[in-house]
Coordinates of C-alpha atoms and ligand atoms in Angstrom, one line a residue:
M16 CA 81.4 -8.2 143.2
C17 CA 80.1 -8.0 146.8
G18 CA 82.2 -6.4 149.4
I19 CA 83.1 -8.2 152.6
V20 CA 84.5 -6.8 155.9
G21 CA 85.3 -8.6 159.1
Y22 CA 86.6 -7.3 162.5
V23 CA 87.6 -8.7 165.8
G24 CA 89.2 -6.7 168.5
T25 CA 88.4 -5.4 171.9
Q26 CA 87.5 -8.1 174.4
Q27 CA 85.0 -5.7 175.7
A28 CA 81.7 -4.8 174.2
S29 CA 82.2 -1.6 172.3
T30 CA 80.9 0.5 169.3
R31 CA 84.2 0.0 167.4
P32 CA 83.4 -3.3 165.6
L33 CA 80.3 -1.8 164.1
E34 CA 82.1 1.5 163.3
V35 CA 85.0 -0.4 161.6
V36 CA 82.7 -2.6 159.6
L37 CA 80.5 0.3 158.4
E38 CA 83.6 2.3 157.5
G39 CA 84.9 -0.7 155.6
L40 CA 81.6 -1.2 153.8
R41 CA 81.6 2.5 152.8
R42 CA 85.0 2.0 151.1
L43 CA 83.9 -1.3 149.5
E44 CA 80.5 -0.1 148.3
Y45 CA 81.9 0.3 144.8
R46 CA 81.9 -3.5 144.7
G47 CA 78.1 -3.8 144.9
Y48 CA 75.3 -1.7 146.2
D49 CA 72.1 -3.8 146.0
S50 CA 71.9 -4.2 149.7
A51 CA 74.1 -4.1 152.9
G52 CA 74.1 -5.9 156.2
V53 CA 76.0 -6.5 159.4
A54 CA 76.2 -9.2 162.1
L55 CA 77.7 -8.4 165.5
V56 CA 78.7 -10.7 168.4
A57 CA 78.7 -9.4 171.9
P58 CA 80.9 -10.9 174.7
D59 CA 79.6 -12.3 178.0
G60 CA 76.7 -14.2 176.5
G61 CA 75.4 -11.2 174.6
G62 CA 75.1 -13.3 171.5
L63 CA 74.4 -12.4 167.9
S64 CA 72.5 -9.5 166.4
T65 CA 72.1 -8.6 162.8
A66 CA 70.7 -5.8 160.6
K67 CA 70.3 -5.7 156.8
K68 CA 68.6 -3.5 154.3
A69 CA 68.0 -3.5 150.5
G70 CA 69.6 -0.6 148.6
K71 CA 72.7 1.4 149.3
L72 CA 74.6 1.4 152.5
A73 CA 72.9 4.6 153.6
N74 CA 69.7 2.6 154.0
L75 CA 71.4 0.2 156.5
V76 CA 72.9 3.2 158.4
G77 CA 69.4 4.7 158.7
E78 CA 68.1 1.3 159.9
L79 CA 70.8 1.1 162.5
Q80 CA 70.1 4.7 163.7
A81 CA 66.4 3.8 164.0
H82 CA 67.0 0.4 165.7
P83 CA 70.6 0.4 167.2
L84 CA 72.3 -3.0 167.7
P85 CA 73.9 -3.9 171.1
V86 CA 77.6 -3.1 171.4
A87 CA 79.9 -6.0 170.4
S88 CA 83.5 -7.3 170.1
A89 CA 83.4 -8.9 166.7
A90 CA 81.6 -8.0 163.5
I91 CA 81.1 -8.9 159.8
G92 CA 79.6 -6.8 157.1
H93 CA 78.5 -7.2 153.5
T94 CA 77.6 -5.0 150.6
R95 CA 75.9 -7.0 147.8
W96 CA 75.8 -7.3 144.1
A97 CA 72.8 -9.6 143.6
T98 CA 73.2 -12.9 141.7
H99 CA 70.7 -15.4 143.1
G100 CA 67.6 -13.7 144.4
A101 CA 66.2 -10.2 144.1
P102 CA 68.0 -7.4 145.9
N103 CA 65.6 -7.1 148.8
D104 CA 65.9 -7.2 152.6
V105 CA 65.5 -10.9 152.9
N106 CA 68.1 -11.8 150.4
A107 CA 70.6 -9.3 151.8
H108 CA 73.5 -10.8 153.8
P109 CA 74.2 -11.9 156.5
H110 CA 72.3 -15.1 156.5
V111 CA 71.6 -16.6 159.9
A112 CA 71.3 -20.3 160.6
G113 CA 70.9 -21.0 164.4
P114 CA 73.9 -19.4 166.2
I115 CA 75.8 -18.7 162.9
A116 CA 75.7 -15.6 160.7
L117 CA 77.5 -15.8 157.4
I118 CA 78.3 -13.5 154.4
H119 CA 79.4 -14.5 151.0
N120 CA 81.0 -13.1 147.8
G121 CA 80.7 -15.4 144.7
I122 CA 78.4 -18.0 143.5
V123 CA 77.7 -21.5 144.9
E124 CA 77.2 -23.4 141.7
N125 CA 76.0 -26.7 143.4
F126 CA 73.6 -24.9 145.7
A127 CA 70.5 -26.7 144.3
V128 CA 71.9 -30.1 145.2
L129 CA 72.9 -28.9 148.6
K130 CA 69.6 -27.2 149.2
A131 CA 67.7 -30.3 148.3
E132 CA 69.8 -32.2 150.9
L133 CA 69.2 -29.7 153.6
L134 CA 65.5 -29.5 152.8
A135 CA 65.3 -33.3 153.1
D136 CA 66.9 -32.8 156.6
G137 CA 64.1 -30.5 157.6
V138 CA 66.0 -27.2 157.2
Q139 CA 63.8 -24.2 156.5
F140 CA 65.1 -21.6 154.1
R141 CA 64.2 -17.9 154.3
S142 CA 65.9 -16.4 151.3
E143 CA 66.2 -17.2 147.6
T144 CA 70.0 -17.0 147.7
D145 CA 72.7 -19.6 147.0
T146 CA 74.5 -18.3 150.1
E147 CA 71.9 -19.6 152.6
V148 CA 73.0 -23.2 152.0
A149 CA 76.5 -22.3 153.2
A150 CA 75.1 -20.8 156.4
H151 CA 73.0 -24.0 157.2
L152 CA 75.8 -26.3 156.3
L153 CA 78.1 -24.4 158.6
A154 CA 75.6 -24.5 161.5
R155 CA 75.2 -28.3 160.9
A156 CA 79.0 -28.8 160.7
Y157 CA 79.6 -26.7 163.9
A158 CA 77.0 -28.7 165.8
E159 CA 79.0 -31.8 164.9
T160 CA 82.5 -30.6 165.5
G161 CA 82.2 -27.7 168.0
D162 CA 85.0 -26.0 166.1
L163 CA 84.2 -23.1 163.8
S164 CA 87.4 -23.3 161.8
A165 CA 87.1 -27.1 161.2
A166 CA 83.4 -26.6 160.3
M167 CA 84.3 -23.9 157.8
C168 CA 86.9 -26.3 156.2
G169 CA 84.2 -28.9 155.9
V170 CA 81.8 -26.5 154.2
A171 CA 84.5 -25.1 151.9
R172 CA 85.2 -28.6 150.7
R173 CA 81.6 -29.2 149.8
L174 CA 81.0 -26.0 147.9
E175 CA 81.5 -25.7 144.1
G176 CA 81.8 -22.4 142.3
T177 CA 83.5 -19.3 143.7
F178 CA 83.4 -18.0 147.2
T179 CA 84.7 -15.9 150.0
L180 CA 82.8 -16.7 153.2
L181 CA 83.0 -15.0 156.6
A182 CA 81.1 -16.3 159.6
V183 CA 80.7 -15.5 163.3
H184 CA 79.1 -17.6 166.0
A185 CA 76.9 -16.3 168.8
D186 CA 79.0 -18.0 171.5
L187 CA 82.4 -16.9 170.1
P188 CA 82.8 -13.2 170.7
D189 CA 86.5 -13.1 169.7
V190 CA 86.5 -15.1 166.5
V191 CA 85.8 -14.4 162.8
V192 CA 86.4 -17.3 160.4
G193 CA 86.8 -16.9 156.7
A194 CA 87.3 -19.1 153.6
R195 CA 88.4 -18.2 150.1
H196 CA 88.2 -20.0 146.8
D197 CA 88.6 -17.9 143.7
S198 CA 87.2 -14.8 145.3
P199 CA 89.4 -12.2 147.1
L200 CA 90.0 -11.9 150.8
V201 CA 92.9 -10.0 152.6
V202 CA 93.8 -9.8 156.3
G203 CA 94.6 -6.5 157.9
L204 CA 96.9 -6.8 160.9
G205 CA 96.3 -4.4 163.8
E206 CA 97.4 -4.1 167.4
G207 CA 95.1 -6.2 169.5
E208 CA 92.6 -6.2 166.7
N209 CA 92.5 -7.7 163.2
F210 CA 90.5 -7.2 160.1
L211 CA 89.3 -8.9 157.0
G212 CA 88.3 -7.4 153.7
S213 CA 87.6 -8.1 150.0
D214 CA 90.4 -5.7 149.4
V215 CA 92.7 -3.5 151.6
A216 CA 90.4 -0.5 151.2
A217 CA 88.2 -2.2 153.8
F218 CA 90.7 -1.5 156.6
I219 CA 93.2 1.0 155.2
A220 CA 91.9 3.6 157.7
H221 CA 93.2 1.4 160.5
T222 CA 96.3 -0.4 159.3
R223 CA 98.5 -0.7 156.2
D224 CA 100.0 -4.1 157.3
A225 CA 98.3 -6.8 155.4
L226 CA 98.5 -10.6 154.9
E227 CA 97.8 -12.0 151.5
L228 CA 95.9 -15.3 151.6
G229 CA 96.3 -18.0 149.0
Q230 CA 93.6 -19.9 147.2
D231 CA 91.6 -22.5 149.1
Q232 CA 92.5 -21.3 152.5
V233 CA 90.6 -20.9 155.8
V234 CA 91.6 -18.0 158.1
T235 CA 90.7 -17.8 161.8
L236 CA 90.9 -14.3 163.2
S237 CA 91.2 -13.4 166.9
P238 CA 92.2 -10.1 168.5
D239 CA 95.8 -11.3 168.9
G240 CA 96.2 -13.9 166.2
V241 CA 95.6 -15.0 162.6
E242 CA 95.7 -18.7 161.8
V243 CA 95.7 -19.9 158.2
T244 CA 95.1 -23.4 157.0
D245 CA 94.1 -25.2 153.8
F246 CA 90.6 -26.7 153.4
F247 CA 91.9 -29.8 155.3
G248 CA 93.1 -27.9 158.3
V249 CA 96.7 -28.2 157.4
P250 CA 98.5 -25.0 158.6
A251 CA 99.5 -22.6 155.8
Q252 CA 101.3 -19.3 155.6
G253 CA 100.0 -16.0 154.2
R254 CA 102.4 -13.4 152.7
R255 CA 102.8 -10.2 154.8
Y256 CA 103.1 -6.9 153.0
R257 CA 102.7 -3.2 153.5
V258 CA 100.1 -1.4 151.5
D259 CA 101.8 1.4 149.5
W260 CA 98.9 3.9 149.7
D261 CA 97.0 5.3 152.6
A262 CA 93.4 6.2 153.5
A263 CA 93.7 9.7 151.9
A264 CA 94.2 8.1 148.5
A265 CA 90.8 6.5 148.8
E266 CA 89.0 9.7 149.6
K267 CA 87.4 12.2 147.1
G268 CA 89.9 14.9 148.1
G269 CA 87.5 17.8 147.4
F270 CA 86.2 16.5 144.1
A271 CA 82.4 16.0 143.6
S272 CA 82.9 12.3 142.8
F273 CA 85.5 9.6 142.9
M274 CA 85.3 9.5 139.1
D275 CA 86.1 13.2 138.8
K276 CA 89.0 12.8 141.2
E277 CA 90.3 9.8 139.4
I278 CA 90.2 11.5 136.0
H279 CA 92.3 14.2 137.6
D280 CA 94.7 11.6 139.2
Q281 CA 95.7 10.5 135.7
P282 CA 98.9 12.6 135.3
Q283 CA 100.2 11.1 138.5
A284 CA 98.9 7.5 137.7
V285 CA 100.7 7.5 134.4
G286 CA 103.9 9.1 135.9
D287 CA 103.9 6.6 138.8
T288 CA 103.6 3.7 136.4
L289 CA 106.7 5.0 134.6
L290 CA 108.8 5.5 137.7
G291 CA 111.9 3.3 138.3
R292 CA 111.8 1.6 134.9
T293 CA 115.3 2.5 133.7
D294 CA 118.8 1.7 135.0
L295 CA 121.7 4.0 135.2
A296 CA 122.6 3.4 131.6
G297 CA 119.1 4.4 130.5
N298 CA 118.0 0.8 129.6
L299 CA 114.5 -0.3 130.4
V300 CA 114.3 -2.7 133.3
L301 CA 111.1 -4.4 134.3
D302 CA 112.0 -5.9 137.7
D303 CA 108.7 -7.6 138.3
L304 CA 109.0 -9.8 135.2
R305 CA 109.8 -13.3 136.2
I306 CA 109.9 -14.7 132.7
D307 CA 113.3 -15.7 131.5
E308 CA 114.7 -13.4 128.8
S309 CA 115.4 -16.3 126.5
V310 CA 111.7 -17.2 126.6
L311 CA 110.7 -13.6 125.9
R312 CA 113.1 -13.6 122.9
S313 CA 111.6 -16.7 121.5
I314 CA 107.9 -15.8 121.6
D315 CA 106.2 -15.6 118.2
K316 CA 102.8 -14.3 119.2
I317 CA 101.2 -12.2 121.9
V318 CA 97.6 -12.7 122.9
V319 CA 96.0 -10.0 125.1
I320 CA 93.1 -11.2 127.3
A321 CA 90.9 -8.7 129.2
C322 CA 87.4 -7.5 129.6
G323 CA 85.7 -4.1 129.0
T324 CA 87.9 -1.1 129.4
A325 CA 91.0 -3.2 130.1
A326 CA 90.4 -5.0 126.7
Y327 CA 90.4 -1.5 125.0
A328 CA 93.8 -0.9 126.6
G329 CA 94.8 -4.2 125.0
H330 CA 93.7 -2.9 121.6
V331 CA 96.0 0.1 122.0
A332 CA 98.8 -2.3 123.1
K333 CA 98.3 -4.2 119.8
Y334 CA 99.1 -1.1 117.7
A335 CA 102.2 -0.2 119.7
I336 CA 103.7 -3.7 120.2
E337 CA 103.2 -4.8 116.6
H338 CA 104.8 -1.6 115.4
W339 CA 107.7 -1.6 117.8
C340 CA 108.4 -5.4 118.1
R341 CA 107.0 -6.9 114.8
I342 CA 105.3 -9.6 116.9
P343 CA 101.7 -10.4 116.0
V344 CA 99.3 -9.4 118.7
E345 CA 95.8 -10.7 119.1
V346 CA 93.3 -9.1 121.5
E347 CA 90.6 -11.3 122.8
L348 CA 87.8 -10.8 125.3
A349 CA 88.7 -13.1 128.2
H350 CA 85.3 -14.7 128.4
E351 CA 85.5 -15.7 124.7
F352 CA 89.1 -16.9 124.8
R353 CA 88.8 -20.2 126.6
Y354 CA 85.6 -21.3 124.8
R355 CA 87.0 -21.3 121.3
D356 CA 90.0 -23.6 121.5
P357 CA 92.6 -20.7 121.2
V358 CA 95.8 -21.7 119.4
V359 CA 98.4 -20.9 122.1
G360 CA 101.5 -22.7 123.2
P361 CA 105.0 -22.3 124.7
R362 CA 106.0 -19.6 122.3
T363 CA 102.9 -17.5 123.0
L364 CA 103.0 -14.7 125.5
V365 CA 99.5 -14.2 127.0
V366 CA 99.1 -10.7 128.5
A367 CA 96.2 -10.5 131.0
I368 CA 95.2 -6.9 131.7
S369 CA 93.1 -6.3 134.8
Q370 CA 92.8 -3.4 137.2
S371 CA 91.3 -5.5 140.0
G372 CA 93.2 -8.7 139.4
E373 CA 90.1 -10.5 140.4
T374 CA 87.9 -10.5 137.2
M375 CA 86.7 -14.1 137.0
D376 CA 86.5 -14.2 133.2
T377 CA 90.1 -13.1 132.9
L378 CA 91.3 -15.4 135.7
M379 CA 89.7 -18.4 134.0
A380 CA 91.4 -17.4 130.7
V381 CA 94.7 -17.1 132.5
R382 CA 94.4 -20.6 133.8
H383 CA 93.4 -21.9 130.5
A384 CA 96.3 -20.3 128.7
R385 CA 98.8 -21.7 131.3
E386 CA 97.3 -25.2 130.8
Q387 CA 98.0 -24.8 127.1
G388 CA 101.7 -24.1 128.0
A389 CA 101.6 -20.4 127.3
K390 CA 103.5 -18.0 129.6
V391 CA 101.2 -15.4 131.2
L392 CA 102.1 -11.9 132.1
A393 CA 99.6 -9.9 134.1
I394 CA 99.2 -6.1 133.9
C395 CA 97.5 -5.3 137.1
N396 CA 96.8 -2.5 139.6
T397 CA 96.1 -4.5 142.7
H398 CA 98.9 -6.0 144.7
G399 CA 98.3 -9.5 146.0
S400 CA 95.3 -10.1 143.8
T401 CA 94.6 -13.5 142.2
I402 CA 95.5 -12.8 138.6
P403 CA 99.1 -11.7 139.1
R404 CA 99.6 -14.4 141.7
E405 CA 98.5 -17.1 139.2
S406 CA 100.5 -15.6 136.3
D407 CA 104.2 -16.2 135.4
A408 CA 105.0 -12.5 135.6
V409 CA 103.5 -9.2 136.5
L410 CA 103.8 -5.6 135.5
Y411 CA 102.1 -3.5 138.1
T412 CA 100.4 -0.3 137.2
H413 CA 100.7 2.3 140.0
A414 CA 97.3 4.1 139.6
G415 CA 96.5 3.8 143.3
P416 CA 93.0 2.7 144.4
E417 CA 90.3 3.2 141.8
I418 CA 87.0 3.5 143.6
A419 CA 84.6 4.8 141.0
V420 CA 83.0 1.8 139.2
A421 CA 83.9 3.1 135.7
S422 CA 87.5 2.8 135.0
T423 CA 89.5 5.9 134.1
K424 CA 93.0 6.2 135.6
A425 CA 93.5 2.4 135.5
F426 CA 92.9 2.5 131.7
L427 CA 95.6 5.1 131.1
S428 CA 98.0 3.2 133.4
Q429 CA 97.3 0.0 131.6
I430 CA 98.1 1.6 128.3
T431 CA 101.3 3.0 129.8
A432 CA 102.3 -0.4 131.1
A433 CA 101.6 -1.9 127.7
Y434 CA 103.9 0.7 126.1
L435 CA 106.6 -0.3 128.7
L436 CA 106.2 -3.9 127.8
G437 CA 106.4 -3.2 124.0
L438 CA 109.5 -1.1 124.4
Y439 CA 111.1 -3.6 126.7
L440 CA 110.5 -6.4 124.2
A441 CA 111.8 -4.2 121.4
Q442 CA 115.0 -3.6 123.5
L443 CA 115.4 -7.3 124.3
R444 CA 114.8 -8.6 120.8
G445 CA 116.8 -5.8 119.2
N446 CA 113.9 -4.5 117.1
K447 CA 114.8 -0.9 117.9
F448 CA 118.0 0.9 118.4
P449 CA 118.7 2.0 122.0
D450 CA 118.4 5.6 121.1
E451 CA 115.0 5.0 119.4
I452 CA 113.8 3.4 122.6
A453 CA 115.2 6.1 124.8
E454 CA 113.5 8.7 122.6
T455 CA 110.1 7.1 122.8
F456 CA 110.6 6.6 126.6
D457 CA 111.3 10.3 126.9
Q458 CA 108.1 11.0 125.0
L459 CA 106.3 8.8 127.4
R460 CA 107.7 10.7 130.3
A461 CA 106.4 13.9 128.9
M462 CA 102.8 12.5 128.8
P463 CA 101.7 13.3 132.4
E464 CA 102.3 17.0 131.7
R465 CA 100.4 16.8 128.5
I466 CA 97.5 15.0 130.2
Q467 CA 97.4 17.8 132.7
T468 CA 97.1 20.3 129.8
V469 CA 94.1 18.4 128.5
L470 CA 92.5 18.5 132.0
D471 CA 93.3 22.2 132.3
R472 CA 91.3 22.8 129.1
A473 CA 88.3 20.5 130.0
D474 CA 85.8 23.3 130.7
A475 CA 84.8 23.4 127.0
V476 CA 84.1 19.6 127.1
R477 CA 82.0 20.1 130.2
K478 CA 80.0 22.8 128.5
A479 CA 79.3 20.6 125.5
A480 CA 78.3 17.7 127.8
R481 CA 75.7 19.9 129.6
E482 CA 74.3 21.1 126.3
L483 CA 73.9 17.5 125.2
A484 CA 72.5 16.2 128.5
D485 CA 69.2 15.2 127.0
V486 CA 70.3 13.5 123.7
P487 CA 69.2 9.9 123.3
S488 CA 72.4 8.8 121.6
V489 CA 76.1 9.7 120.9
L490 CA 78.4 8.1 118.4
F491 CA 82.2 7.9 118.5
L492 CA 84.5 7.5 115.5
G493 CA 88.2 6.8 115.5
R494 CA 90.8 5.3 113.4
H495 CA 94.1 3.4 114.1
V496 CA 94.7 4.0 117.9
G497 CA 91.8 6.4 117.9
F498 CA 89.5 3.4 117.3
P499 CA 89.9 1.9 120.8
V500 CA 89.6 5.4 122.2
A501 CA 86.2 5.7 120.4
L502 CA 85.1 2.4 121.9
E503 CA 86.2 3.5 125.4
G504 CA 84.4 6.9 125.0
A505 CA 81.2 5.0 124.1
L506 CA 81.5 2.6 127.0
K507 CA 82.0 5.4 129.5
L508 CA 78.9 7.1 128.3
K509 CA 76.8 4.0 128.3
E510 CA 77.9 3.1 131.8
L511 CA 77.4 6.5 133.3
A512 CA 74.6 8.1 131.5
Y513 CA 72.5 5.1 130.4
I514 CA 72.1 6.3 126.9
H515 CA 72.9 4.7 123.6
A516 CA 76.5 5.2 122.7
E517 CA 78.6 3.3 120.1
G518 CA 82.1 3.5 118.9
F519 CA 83.1 2.7 115.3
A520 CA 86.2 2.5 113.3
A521 CA 85.9 5.6 111.1
G522 CA 86.7 3.6 108.0
E523 CA 83.6 1.4 108.7
L524 CA 81.3 4.4 108.5
K525 CA 80.2 4.0 104.9
H526 CA 79.8 0.2 105.4
G527 CA 76.7 0.8 107.6
P528 CA 76.9 3.1 110.6
I529 CA 76.4 6.2 108.5
A530 CA 72.8 5.3 108.3
L531 CA 72.5 6.3 111.9
I532 CA 73.4 9.9 111.1
D533 CA 70.4 12.2 111.3
E534 CA 69.9 15.9 112.0
G535 CA 71.6 16.9 115.2
Q536 CA 73.1 13.4 116.0
P537 CA 76.2 14.1 118.1
V538 CA 79.3 12.4 116.9
F539 CA 82.7 12.5 118.5
V540 CA 85.5 12.1 116.1
V541 CA 89.0 11.3 117.2
V542 CA 91.3 12.8 114.5
P543 CA 94.7 11.3 113.9
S544 CA 97.7 13.6 113.9
P545 CA 98.4 15.2 110.5
R546 CA 102.0 14.5 111.3
G547 CA 101.3 10.8 111.5
R548 CA 100.7 8.2 108.8
D549 CA 100.2 10.1 105.6
S550 CA 96.6 9.6 104.5
L551 CA 94.9 8.7 107.8
H552 CA 94.3 12.3 108.8
S553 CA 92.7 13.4 105.5
K554 CA 90.5 10.3 105.4
V555 CA 89.1 11.1 108.8
I556 CA 88.6 14.7 107.8
S557 CA 86.5 13.4 104.9
N558 CA 84.5 11.3 107.3
I559 CA 83.7 14.4 109.3
Q560 CA 82.5 16.1 106.2
E561 CA 80.4 13.2 105.3
I562 CA 78.6 13.1 108.6
R563 CA 78.3 16.8 108.8
A564 CA 76.7 16.9 105.4
R565 CA 74.0 14.6 106.8
G566 CA 73.2 16.8 109.8
A567 CA 75.6 15.4 112.5
R568 CA 76.8 17.7 115.3
T569 CA 80.5 17.0 115.2
L570 CA 82.6 17.1 118.3
V571 CA 86.2 16.8 117.2
I572 CA 89.3 15.8 119.2
A573 CA 92.4 17.0 117.3
E574 CA 95.9 17.9 118.1
D575 CA 97.2 21.4 118.6
G576 CA 97.8 23.1 115.3
D577 CA 95.5 21.0 113.3
D578 CA 93.5 23.9 111.7
A579 CA 92.1 21.6 109.0
V580 CA 89.4 20.3 111.3
E581 CA 87.9 23.7 112.2
A582 CA 85.9 24.1 109.0
Y583 CA 83.9 20.9 109.7
A584 CA 83.7 20.8 113.5
D585 CA 80.9 22.2 115.6
D586 CA 83.2 21.9 118.6
V587 CA 87.0 21.2 118.6
F588 CA 88.8 20.0 121.7
Y589 CA 92.5 20.4 121.1
V590 CA 95.0 18.1 122.9
P591 CA 98.8 18.6 122.9
Q592 CA 100.9 17.1 120.1
C593 CA 102.6 13.8 120.8
P594 CA 103.7 10.7 118.9
T595 CA 100.7 8.9 117.3
L596 CA 101.0 5.7 119.2
L597 CA 100.9 7.6 122.5
S598 CA 97.9 9.7 121.6
P599 CA 95.3 7.6 123.4
L600 CA 96.7 8.8 126.7
L601 CA 95.4 12.3 125.7
A602 CA 92.4 11.7 123.4
T603 CA 90.7 9.5 126.0
V604 CA 90.6 12.2 128.6
P605 CA 88.0 14.6 127.1
L606 CA 85.7 11.6 126.5
Q607 CA 85.9 10.6 130.2
V608 CA 85.2 14.2 131.2
F609 CA 82.3 14.3 128.8
A610 CA 80.7 11.1 130.1
C611 CA 81.2 12.2 133.7
E612 CA 79.7 15.7 133.2
L613 CA 76.8 14.5 131.0
A614 CA 75.8 11.9 133.6
T615 CA 76.1 14.4 136.4
A616 CA 73.9 16.9 134.4
R617 CA 71.3 14.1 134.2
G618 CA 71.4 13.8 138.0
L619 CA 73.0 10.3 138.0
D620 CA 75.4 8.8 140.5
V621 CA 78.7 8.6 138.4
D622 CA 80.5 6.6 141.0
Q623 CA 78.0 3.8 141.3
P624 CA 76.1 3.4 138.1
R625 CA 73.1 1.2 138.1
N626 CA 73.5 -2.6 137.8
L627 CA 77.3 -2.5 137.8
A628 CA 80.0 -3.6 140.2
K629 CA 83.6 -2.7 140.2
S630 CA 85.1 -6.2 140.2
V631 CA 83.3 -8.8 138.2
T632 CA 84.2 -11.8 140.3
V633 CA 81.6 -14.2 138.8
E634 CA 81.5 -15.4 135.3
Ligands
F6R241 C1 84.5 -0.1 132.5 C2 85.1 -1.0 133.5 C3 85.1 -2.4 133.1 C4 86.4 -3.1 133.5 C5 86.3 -4.6 133.3 C6 87.6 -5.3 133.7 O1 84.6 1.3 133.0 O2 85.6 -0.6 134.5 O3 84.8 -2.6 131.8 O4 87.4 -2.6 132.8 O5 85.2 -5.1 134.1 O6 87.9 -5.1 135.0 P1 89.4 -5.4 135.5 O7 90.3 -4.5 134.9 O8 89.3 -5.2 137.0 O9 89.7 -6.8 135.1

C-alpha cells in the first residue's frame, strides 16, 4: 500500500526529476490512490518545494500545471492508501518538517508515544498522520548530526511498525535517503542518475538494473553512487539483478484497461510459468527450490497460507496435491494462521502464495511458521520481494507485472505453480508413475491454448454482463475444484462492481443459501465435467434445476460437449475439455471477463476499485 518513488540525477536544475517521479507514480498508482504528492530539491540554494493533492494522481498533475514547481535535481513522490488520517490534501505526503520532506509507506505503530514526546518539545503538527512524527524526528536528528543518513538510521531505530521512508533535505540537492523495515524498497541503477521505488515498475522506463535491499537497511542515493548500511550505519550490500520484463509489459497495450489486458495475458502467463520445468529426460525440475529432497520426502502435512485470491489458488492446490501426492493439505487465511496456535513443525511444508510477495499478513504468517520449525516455500510473482527472501524456497510464477488491483493472471499462474509443486512432490515421493506425471504435464502444457479458446469465445459473457449491469446481487455455485472458482468469481465481482456477490459450494445450497433464490436472481454455476468423478456432474445439474425452479437466471459454465446442461441454463458458456483438476484454469476466465465487463458497464474504474490497494502491506 502506498507507492514511493525517489530520483536523484542531474547536478543541474532540470524538469527530469519531476518527470521521472510523476511517471513512477503513474506506474505505482495501483498501490494506492487516495492522494499524491511530490517534493523537489533544487541546486544552488534553490531549496525545497512541494505539492500534494487529495484524490488520484491526475489531481496532482492538474495542480502542478496550475502552479508549477521550480526545476530541481532530486525528487521524491508518493501515492497514498490512507491509514491514519482522512485522504485529504493536508494528510497527503510529503510531510515537511523544517528543511526536510519525507514520505512513508507503512504504519508507525508507536506514533502516539513519539508524538507526545515531540509535542512536549514544542513541535507543531499539521496533519493527522502517523508519518508526520517521522518527519519531525528526522529534522531533529539532522539538526543534531548534520548527516542525513545517520539521522535516518537514528529515526529508523526509534520507529515500531512497518515502514519505508524516503527523505530529501533543502540543502542537499544531490541526495535522497531511504530506510526500509518490513515494507518494500528497490533501487534502480542508472547512468549518472539513480532511482528508488516501492517496486521496479517505478523506474522500469529508465533502467532494468536493480538493487535489492534487505530488511532494516538505510540507503543513500546520489547521482553516482548508492550506499547501503544497516540501521546502525554498518555498511551492507544489496543484491544486483536485472529485471526480466520491460516498460511495454507494464502498459495497457491497446486494451481499455490493465485488467482487460491482464485477462488476455493469461495464456502467456500460464505458459511462461511452465517454461523450463523439465530436464532432457522429461523429469520435472524445480531449480528454485532450496529445500533438501530428503526433507520434502519426509513432510507429512502441507499448510497453504495466503489471502484473498491467492488463498483461492491455495484451495485449488489442495484438491490437486492431495489427489496426486496423498499428503493432507490445509488452506488457511494468513491473517488467521498465526493467531490460532497452528500445529506445524519440522515435517510440515508451509506454502505461502503471494503475487506481490509483500502482503504483510502472509509475511507475518511465514515468520511464525518458520519460528515453529516448519519449512516455508513461497509461490510468488515478484522477484526480490520480502516473502520469497524470507522463505526457505521459492517457486516463481512468471505472470509479468500485474497492474490492475484485482488479481487475474497472477491467480492462474499461482494455480499453475501449485500444480507444478504437486507433480514434483508426486515424482519425488513416488506417488505417481513417471508416465502419469508426464501425461499430466502434457495436459498442463496444453492449457494456454485452451485458455485462449475461452478468451476467443468471451463475447457471449460480455453480452450477459451488460444485460445484468443493474442487478443488485449475483451468486456463484461450484463443487470440487469448481468451488474455489465460484469464490473467486464472487470476489472479482464484489471488488470491481461493488455489488453483493457470494460463492457457495453447490452441495451447501439446500443447507441455507437456496433461500436467497428469487425471481430473476442471477446464479453462475460451474459444472464439473461429466467425464470426471461419477456423480458430481449429475448432482450439480440437479442444483441447477432446483434454483431454476425457484426463478433463478442460470448462467452455466460447462465443458464442450456437455449437452445435459442446456435444458436448464439460460446462458451456457462452454470451455474446452480438460482434466478435472486443471479445469479452474479455464472456468475462472469467463467469471473474470464477466466482472470486468459488468463493472465497466456500470461506469466504474476496473483498474483502481474504490478503497482497495494492490499490495496490502499493513496488517
Ligand atoms: C483480489 C486480490 C487480493 C489479493 C490478496 C493477496 O483480486 O488481488 O485478494 O489476492 O490481497 O495479495 P498477494 O497475492 O499480493 O499476497
